[in-house]
Coordinates of C-alpha atoms and ligand atoms in Angstrom, one line a residue:
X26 CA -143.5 186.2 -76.8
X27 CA -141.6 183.0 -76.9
X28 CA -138.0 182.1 -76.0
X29 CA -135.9 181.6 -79.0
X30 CA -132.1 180.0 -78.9
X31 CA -130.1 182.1 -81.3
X32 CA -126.2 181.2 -82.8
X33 CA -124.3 184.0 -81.2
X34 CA -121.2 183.0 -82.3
X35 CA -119.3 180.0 -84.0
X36 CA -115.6 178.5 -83.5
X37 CA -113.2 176.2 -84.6
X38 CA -110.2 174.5 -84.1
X39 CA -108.2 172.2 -86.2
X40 CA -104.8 170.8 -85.0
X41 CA -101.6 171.9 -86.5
X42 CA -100.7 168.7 -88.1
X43 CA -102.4 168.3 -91.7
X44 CA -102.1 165.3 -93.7
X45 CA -102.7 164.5 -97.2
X46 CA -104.3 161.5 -98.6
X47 CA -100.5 160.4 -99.8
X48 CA -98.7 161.3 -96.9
X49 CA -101.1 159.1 -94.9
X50 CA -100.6 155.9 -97.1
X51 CA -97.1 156.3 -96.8
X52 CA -96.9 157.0 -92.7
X53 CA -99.1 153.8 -92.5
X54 CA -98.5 151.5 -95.2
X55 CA -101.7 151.8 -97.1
X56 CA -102.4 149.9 -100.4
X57 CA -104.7 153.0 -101.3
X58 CA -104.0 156.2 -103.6
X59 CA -105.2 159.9 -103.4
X60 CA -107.3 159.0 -106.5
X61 CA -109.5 156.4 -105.0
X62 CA -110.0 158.5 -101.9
X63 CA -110.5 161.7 -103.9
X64 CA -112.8 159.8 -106.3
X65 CA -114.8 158.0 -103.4
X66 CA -115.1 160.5 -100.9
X67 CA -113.9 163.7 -101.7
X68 CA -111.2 164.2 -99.0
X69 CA -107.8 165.3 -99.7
X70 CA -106.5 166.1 -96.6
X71 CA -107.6 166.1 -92.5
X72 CA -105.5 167.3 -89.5
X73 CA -104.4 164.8 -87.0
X74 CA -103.8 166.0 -83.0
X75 CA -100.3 165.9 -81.8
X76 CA -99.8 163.1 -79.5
X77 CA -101.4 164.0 -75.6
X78 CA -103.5 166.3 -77.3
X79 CA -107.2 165.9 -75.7
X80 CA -110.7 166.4 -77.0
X81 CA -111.0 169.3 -74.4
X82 CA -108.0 170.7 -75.4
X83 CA -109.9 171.1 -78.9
X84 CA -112.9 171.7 -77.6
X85 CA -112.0 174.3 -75.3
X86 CA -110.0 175.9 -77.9
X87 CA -113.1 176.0 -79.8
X88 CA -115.3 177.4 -77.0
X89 CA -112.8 180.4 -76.6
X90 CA -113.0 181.0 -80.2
X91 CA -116.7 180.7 -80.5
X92 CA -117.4 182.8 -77.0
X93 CA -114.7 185.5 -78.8
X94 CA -117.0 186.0 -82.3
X95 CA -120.2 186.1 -79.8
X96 CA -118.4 189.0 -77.7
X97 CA -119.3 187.1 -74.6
X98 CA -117.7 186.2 -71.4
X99 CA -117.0 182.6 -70.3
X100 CA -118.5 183.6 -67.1
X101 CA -122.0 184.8 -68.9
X102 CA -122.1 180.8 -70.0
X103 CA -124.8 178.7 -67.8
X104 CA -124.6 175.4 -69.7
X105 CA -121.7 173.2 -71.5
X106 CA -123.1 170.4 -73.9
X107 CA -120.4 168.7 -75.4
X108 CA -120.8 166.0 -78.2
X109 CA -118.1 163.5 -78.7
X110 CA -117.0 159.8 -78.7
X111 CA -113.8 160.6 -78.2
X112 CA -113.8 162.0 -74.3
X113 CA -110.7 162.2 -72.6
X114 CA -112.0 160.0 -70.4
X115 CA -115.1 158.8 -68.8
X116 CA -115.7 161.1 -66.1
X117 CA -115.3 163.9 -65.6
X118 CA -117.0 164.5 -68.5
X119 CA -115.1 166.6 -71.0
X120 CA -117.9 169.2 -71.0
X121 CA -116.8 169.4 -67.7
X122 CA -112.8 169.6 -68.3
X123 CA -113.7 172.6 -71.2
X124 CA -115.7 174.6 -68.2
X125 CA -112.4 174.3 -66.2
X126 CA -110.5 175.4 -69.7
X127 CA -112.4 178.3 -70.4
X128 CA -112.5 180.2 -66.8
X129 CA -116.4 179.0 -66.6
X130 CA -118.1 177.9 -63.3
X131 CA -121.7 178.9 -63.3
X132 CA -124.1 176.2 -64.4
X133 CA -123.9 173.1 -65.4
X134 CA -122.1 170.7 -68.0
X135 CA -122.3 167.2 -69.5
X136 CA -121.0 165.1 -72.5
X137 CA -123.7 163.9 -75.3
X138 CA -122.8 160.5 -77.1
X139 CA -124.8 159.9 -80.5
X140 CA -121.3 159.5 -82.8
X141 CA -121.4 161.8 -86.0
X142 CA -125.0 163.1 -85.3
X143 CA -123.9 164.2 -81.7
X144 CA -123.4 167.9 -83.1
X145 CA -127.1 167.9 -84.1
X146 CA -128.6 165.7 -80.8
X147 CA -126.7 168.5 -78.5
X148 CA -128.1 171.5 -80.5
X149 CA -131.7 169.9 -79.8
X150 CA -130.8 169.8 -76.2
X151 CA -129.8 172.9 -76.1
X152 CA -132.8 174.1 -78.1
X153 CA -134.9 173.0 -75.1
X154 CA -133.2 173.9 -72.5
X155 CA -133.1 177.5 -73.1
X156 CA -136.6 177.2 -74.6
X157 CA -137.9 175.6 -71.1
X158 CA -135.6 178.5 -69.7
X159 CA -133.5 176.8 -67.9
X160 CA -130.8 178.1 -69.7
X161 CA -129.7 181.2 -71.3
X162 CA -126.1 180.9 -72.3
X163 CA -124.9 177.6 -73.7
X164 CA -121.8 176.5 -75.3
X165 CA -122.6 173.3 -77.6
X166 CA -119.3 172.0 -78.8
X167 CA -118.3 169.3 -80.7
X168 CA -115.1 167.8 -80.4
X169 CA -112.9 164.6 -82.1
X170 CA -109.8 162.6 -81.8
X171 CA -111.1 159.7 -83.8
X172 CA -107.3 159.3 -85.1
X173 CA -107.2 157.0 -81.6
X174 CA -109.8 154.9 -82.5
X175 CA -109.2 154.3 -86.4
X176 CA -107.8 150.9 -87.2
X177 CA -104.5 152.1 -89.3
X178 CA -104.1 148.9 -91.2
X179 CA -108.3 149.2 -92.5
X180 CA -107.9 150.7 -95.5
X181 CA -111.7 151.3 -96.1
X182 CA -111.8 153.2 -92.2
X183 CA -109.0 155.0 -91.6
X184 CA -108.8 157.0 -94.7
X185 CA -112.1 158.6 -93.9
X186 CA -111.6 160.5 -90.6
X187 CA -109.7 163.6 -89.1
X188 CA -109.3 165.4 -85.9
X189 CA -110.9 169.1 -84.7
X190 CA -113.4 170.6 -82.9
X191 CA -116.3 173.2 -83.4
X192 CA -118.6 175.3 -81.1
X193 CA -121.8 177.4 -80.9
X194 CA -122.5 179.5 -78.3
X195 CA -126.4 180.0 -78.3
X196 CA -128.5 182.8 -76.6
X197 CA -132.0 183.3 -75.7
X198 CA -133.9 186.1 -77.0
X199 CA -137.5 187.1 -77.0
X200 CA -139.3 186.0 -80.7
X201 CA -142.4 186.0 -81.8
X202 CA -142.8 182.3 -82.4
X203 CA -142.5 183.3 -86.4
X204 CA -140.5 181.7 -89.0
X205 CA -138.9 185.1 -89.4
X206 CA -137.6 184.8 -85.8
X207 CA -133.9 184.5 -85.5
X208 CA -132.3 181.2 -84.1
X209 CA -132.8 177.4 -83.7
X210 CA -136.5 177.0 -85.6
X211 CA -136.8 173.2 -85.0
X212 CA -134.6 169.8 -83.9
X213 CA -135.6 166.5 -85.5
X214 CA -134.1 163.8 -84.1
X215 CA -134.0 159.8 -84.7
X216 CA -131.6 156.1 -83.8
X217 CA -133.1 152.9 -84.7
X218 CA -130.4 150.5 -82.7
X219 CA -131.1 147.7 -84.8
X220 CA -128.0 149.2 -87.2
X221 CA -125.6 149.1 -84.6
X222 CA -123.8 146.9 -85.7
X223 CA -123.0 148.7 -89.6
X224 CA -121.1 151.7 -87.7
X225 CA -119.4 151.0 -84.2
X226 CA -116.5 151.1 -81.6
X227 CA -115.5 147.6 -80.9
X228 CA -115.0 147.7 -77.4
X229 CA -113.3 150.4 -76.2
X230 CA -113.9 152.6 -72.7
X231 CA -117.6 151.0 -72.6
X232 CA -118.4 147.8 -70.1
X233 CA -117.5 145.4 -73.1
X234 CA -114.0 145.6 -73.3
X235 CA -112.1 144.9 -76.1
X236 CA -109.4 147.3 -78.7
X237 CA -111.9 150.1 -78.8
X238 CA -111.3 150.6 -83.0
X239 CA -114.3 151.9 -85.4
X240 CA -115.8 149.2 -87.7
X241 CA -117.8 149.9 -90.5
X242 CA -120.0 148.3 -93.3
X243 CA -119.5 151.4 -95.5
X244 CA -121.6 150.5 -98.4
X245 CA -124.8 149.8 -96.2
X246 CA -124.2 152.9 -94.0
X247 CA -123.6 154.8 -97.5
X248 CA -127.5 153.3 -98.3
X249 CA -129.1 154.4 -95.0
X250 CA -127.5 158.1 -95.0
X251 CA -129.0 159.0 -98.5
X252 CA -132.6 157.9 -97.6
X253 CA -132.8 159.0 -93.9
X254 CA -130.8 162.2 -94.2
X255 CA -133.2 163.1 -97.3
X256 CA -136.7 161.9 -95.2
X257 CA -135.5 163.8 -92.1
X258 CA -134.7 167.1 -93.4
X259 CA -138.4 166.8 -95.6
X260 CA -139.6 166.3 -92.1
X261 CA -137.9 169.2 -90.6
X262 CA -138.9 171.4 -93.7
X263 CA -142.7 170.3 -93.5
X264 CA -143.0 170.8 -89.6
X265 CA -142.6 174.5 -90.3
X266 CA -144.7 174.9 -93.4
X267 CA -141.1 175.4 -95.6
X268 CA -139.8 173.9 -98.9
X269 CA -136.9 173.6 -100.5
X270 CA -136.9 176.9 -102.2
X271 CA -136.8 178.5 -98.7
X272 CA -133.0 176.8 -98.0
X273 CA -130.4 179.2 -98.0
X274 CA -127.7 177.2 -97.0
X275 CA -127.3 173.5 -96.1
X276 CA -124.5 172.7 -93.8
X277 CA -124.2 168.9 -93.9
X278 CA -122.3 166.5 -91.4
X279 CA -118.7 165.9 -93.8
X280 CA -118.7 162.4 -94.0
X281 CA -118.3 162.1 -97.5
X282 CA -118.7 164.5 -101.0
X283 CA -120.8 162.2 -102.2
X284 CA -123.1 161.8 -100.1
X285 CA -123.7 165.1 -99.6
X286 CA -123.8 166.3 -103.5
X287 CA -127.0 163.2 -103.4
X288 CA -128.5 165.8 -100.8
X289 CA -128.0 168.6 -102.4
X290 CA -129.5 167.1 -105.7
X291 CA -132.3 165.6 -103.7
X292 CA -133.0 169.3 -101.9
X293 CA -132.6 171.3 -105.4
X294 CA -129.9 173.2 -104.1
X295 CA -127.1 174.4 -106.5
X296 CA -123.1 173.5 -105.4
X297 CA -122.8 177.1 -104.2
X298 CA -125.3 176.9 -101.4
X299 CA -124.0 173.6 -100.0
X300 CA -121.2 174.2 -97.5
X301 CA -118.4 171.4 -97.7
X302 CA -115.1 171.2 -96.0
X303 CA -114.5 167.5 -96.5
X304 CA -111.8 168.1 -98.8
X305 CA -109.5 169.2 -96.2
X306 CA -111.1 168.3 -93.3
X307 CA -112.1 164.6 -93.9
X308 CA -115.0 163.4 -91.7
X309 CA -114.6 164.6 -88.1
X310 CA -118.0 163.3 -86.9
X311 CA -119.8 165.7 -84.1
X312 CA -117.5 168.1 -85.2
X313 CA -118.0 168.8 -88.8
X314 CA -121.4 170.7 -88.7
X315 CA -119.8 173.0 -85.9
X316 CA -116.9 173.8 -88.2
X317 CA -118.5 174.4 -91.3
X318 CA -120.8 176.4 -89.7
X319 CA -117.9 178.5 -88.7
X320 CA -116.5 179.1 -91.6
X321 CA -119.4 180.2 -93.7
X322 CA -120.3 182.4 -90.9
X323 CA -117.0 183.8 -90.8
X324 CA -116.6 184.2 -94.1
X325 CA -119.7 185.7 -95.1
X326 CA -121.4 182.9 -96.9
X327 CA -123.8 182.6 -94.1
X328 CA -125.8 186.1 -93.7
X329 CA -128.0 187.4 -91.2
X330 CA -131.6 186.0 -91.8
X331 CA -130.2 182.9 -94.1
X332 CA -132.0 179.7 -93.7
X333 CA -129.7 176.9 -92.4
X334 CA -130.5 173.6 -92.5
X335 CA -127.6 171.4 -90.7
X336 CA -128.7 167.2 -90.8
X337 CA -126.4 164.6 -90.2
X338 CA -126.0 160.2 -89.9
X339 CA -123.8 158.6 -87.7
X340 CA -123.3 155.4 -85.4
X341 CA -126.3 153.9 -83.7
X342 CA -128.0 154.4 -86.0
X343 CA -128.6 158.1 -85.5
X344 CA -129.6 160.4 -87.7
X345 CA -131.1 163.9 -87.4
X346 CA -131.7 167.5 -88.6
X347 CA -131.8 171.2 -87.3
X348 CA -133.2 174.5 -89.0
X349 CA -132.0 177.5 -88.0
X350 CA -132.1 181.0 -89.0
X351 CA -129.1 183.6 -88.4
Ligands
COA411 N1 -108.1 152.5 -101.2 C1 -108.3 151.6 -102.2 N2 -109.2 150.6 -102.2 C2 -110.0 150.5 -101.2 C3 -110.0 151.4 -100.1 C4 -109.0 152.4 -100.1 N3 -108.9 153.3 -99.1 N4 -111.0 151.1 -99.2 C5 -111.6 150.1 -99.7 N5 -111.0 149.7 -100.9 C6 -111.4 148.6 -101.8 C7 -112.1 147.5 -101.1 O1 -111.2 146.6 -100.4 C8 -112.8 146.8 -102.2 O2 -111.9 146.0 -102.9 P1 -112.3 144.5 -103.5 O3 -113.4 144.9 -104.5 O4 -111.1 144.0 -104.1 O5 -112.9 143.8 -102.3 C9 -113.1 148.0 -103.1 O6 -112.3 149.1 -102.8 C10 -114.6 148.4 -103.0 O7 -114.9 148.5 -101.6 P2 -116.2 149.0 -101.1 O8 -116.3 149.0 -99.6 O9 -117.3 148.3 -101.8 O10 -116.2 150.5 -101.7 P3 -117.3 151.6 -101.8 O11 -117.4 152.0 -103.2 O12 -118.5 151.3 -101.0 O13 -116.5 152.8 -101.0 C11 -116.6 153.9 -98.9 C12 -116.1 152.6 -99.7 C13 -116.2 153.7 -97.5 C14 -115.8 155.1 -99.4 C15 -118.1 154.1 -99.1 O14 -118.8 152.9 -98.9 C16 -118.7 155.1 -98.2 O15 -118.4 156.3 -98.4 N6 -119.5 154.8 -97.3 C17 -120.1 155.7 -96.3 C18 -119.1 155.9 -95.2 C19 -119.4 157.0 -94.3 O16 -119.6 158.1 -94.8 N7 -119.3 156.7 -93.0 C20 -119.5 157.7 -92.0 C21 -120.9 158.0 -91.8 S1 -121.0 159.1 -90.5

């Protein structure tokens, strides 16, 4: 018997506030039109926070939701992993603030920083935390307010990001060690800091100092996502002896349609087993897996016994995937 870290339950939140591609251009005095966005990326629309709200106002929102589908007790939760760039602040960590939140105390909590691949890092954490059994309860969120760190007047930045939050709450039950076994089969992660410099916070809460906006070479991250998402998800597949035909769903990081529609043609997957919410919910880095996860699940989409394979790119470079079965 091994110990196997299952998806209990999935959450989401998304602030109130929901802008479209125009209404953006207009609040902020964009030279850009719903057209090139749509045609570039695929987004329509993302939700912005209202002003004081927090990442762990998100996140915890999230937790409560995702701790709600699992039918479990915020006291039954021995670990808090929370993936953001966006804390509230830099201590106490906002894994920390969401424990508060949510009426939890056992345990314990921290904040994971690896930008819009965070989501994926955490799971992996988590995945060998409750495999090494020193967990059995763990809330993995991800959380986002990157509308405080987007450089307004960049048109090729701003347009691309929204605001939410998403959350797992993962189990440990006794597998076999099979690939029939429900929960987390495998992590795969990867950076290579020698791209730092393509996708980063300039300055910011860190020791440097400085505005703290996002830059980004968008045509040379664009490059580096289709190759290393493609190479890291073959890696995840052939670790475990699978191949693309045994995908059931993949549940990409959002950061843009097209992007993930070169996966999906890379991976042999049809449209319909590709879950994508970038239309509405722009890119929300370490929280788009988490809330695309929740709505298949919700929804149906995702089944009991499904495949899942989540990957996702982001600043660092760092880059990473995650099978799972349901
Ligand atoms: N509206 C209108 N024009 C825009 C624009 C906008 N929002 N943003 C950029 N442009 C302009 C540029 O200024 C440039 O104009 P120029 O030719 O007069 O200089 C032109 O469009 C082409 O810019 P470029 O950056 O080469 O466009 P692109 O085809 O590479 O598309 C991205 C830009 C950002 C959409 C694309 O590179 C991309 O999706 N990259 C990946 C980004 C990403 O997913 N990041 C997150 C990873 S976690």
């Amino acid at each position: 018997m091994v110990l196997r870290a299952t998806i209990a339950g999935c959450g989401a939140y998304l602030p109130e506030r929901r802008l479209s591609n125009d209404e953006l251009a207009a609040l902020h005095g964009l030279d850009t039109s719903d057209a090139w966005i749509r045609e570039r990326t695929g987004i329509g629309f993302r939700h912005m926070a209202a002003p004081g709200e927090t990442a762990s106002d998100m996140g915890a929102a999230a937790a409560r939701d995702a701790l709600a589908h699992a039918g479990v007790e915020a006291s039954e939760v021995d670990a808090i992993l929370v993936a953001t760039s966006t804390p509230d602040s830099a201590f106490p960590a906002t894994a920390v603030r969401i424990q508060a939140r949510i009426g939890a105390s056992r345990g314990f909590a921290f904040d994971m920083a690896a930008a819009c691949t965070g989501f994926v890092y955490a799971l992996g954490v988590a995945d060998s935390l409750i495999r090494a059994g020193q967990a059995r309860c763990v809330l993995v969120i991800g959380t986002e307010v990157y509308s405080r760190i987007l450089d307004w007047t960049d048109r090729g930045t701003c347009v691309l990001f929204g605001d939410g939050a998403g959350a797992v709450l993962l189990r440990a039950e006794e597998g076999t060690g099979a690939i029939a076994d429900r929960g987390i089969i495998s992590c795969h992660l990867h950076a290579d800091g020698r791209f730092g410099d393509i996708l980063h916070i300039e300055g910011g809460a860190g020791s440097t100092g400085g505005p703290g906006l996002l830059r980004m070479a968008g045509k040379e991250v664009f490059r580096h996502a289709v190759t290393k998402l493609a190479a890291v998800v073959d890696e995840a597949l052939a670790a475990n002896g699978l191949t693309h035909a045994d995908i059931r769903w993949l549940v990409p990081h959002q950061a843009n349609a097209r992007i993930i529609e070169a996966m999906g043609r890379k991976l042999n997957l049809p449209a319909e087993r590709v879950v994508m919410t970038v239309e509405r919910h722009a890119n929300t880095s370490a929280a788009s897996i988490p809330l695309a996860l929740a709505e298949a699940r919700r929804d149906g989409r995702i089944a009991d016994g499904d495949l899942v394979v989540m990957e996702a790119i982001g600043g660092g470079l760092t880059w990473g995937a995650a099978l799972a079965r349901f």
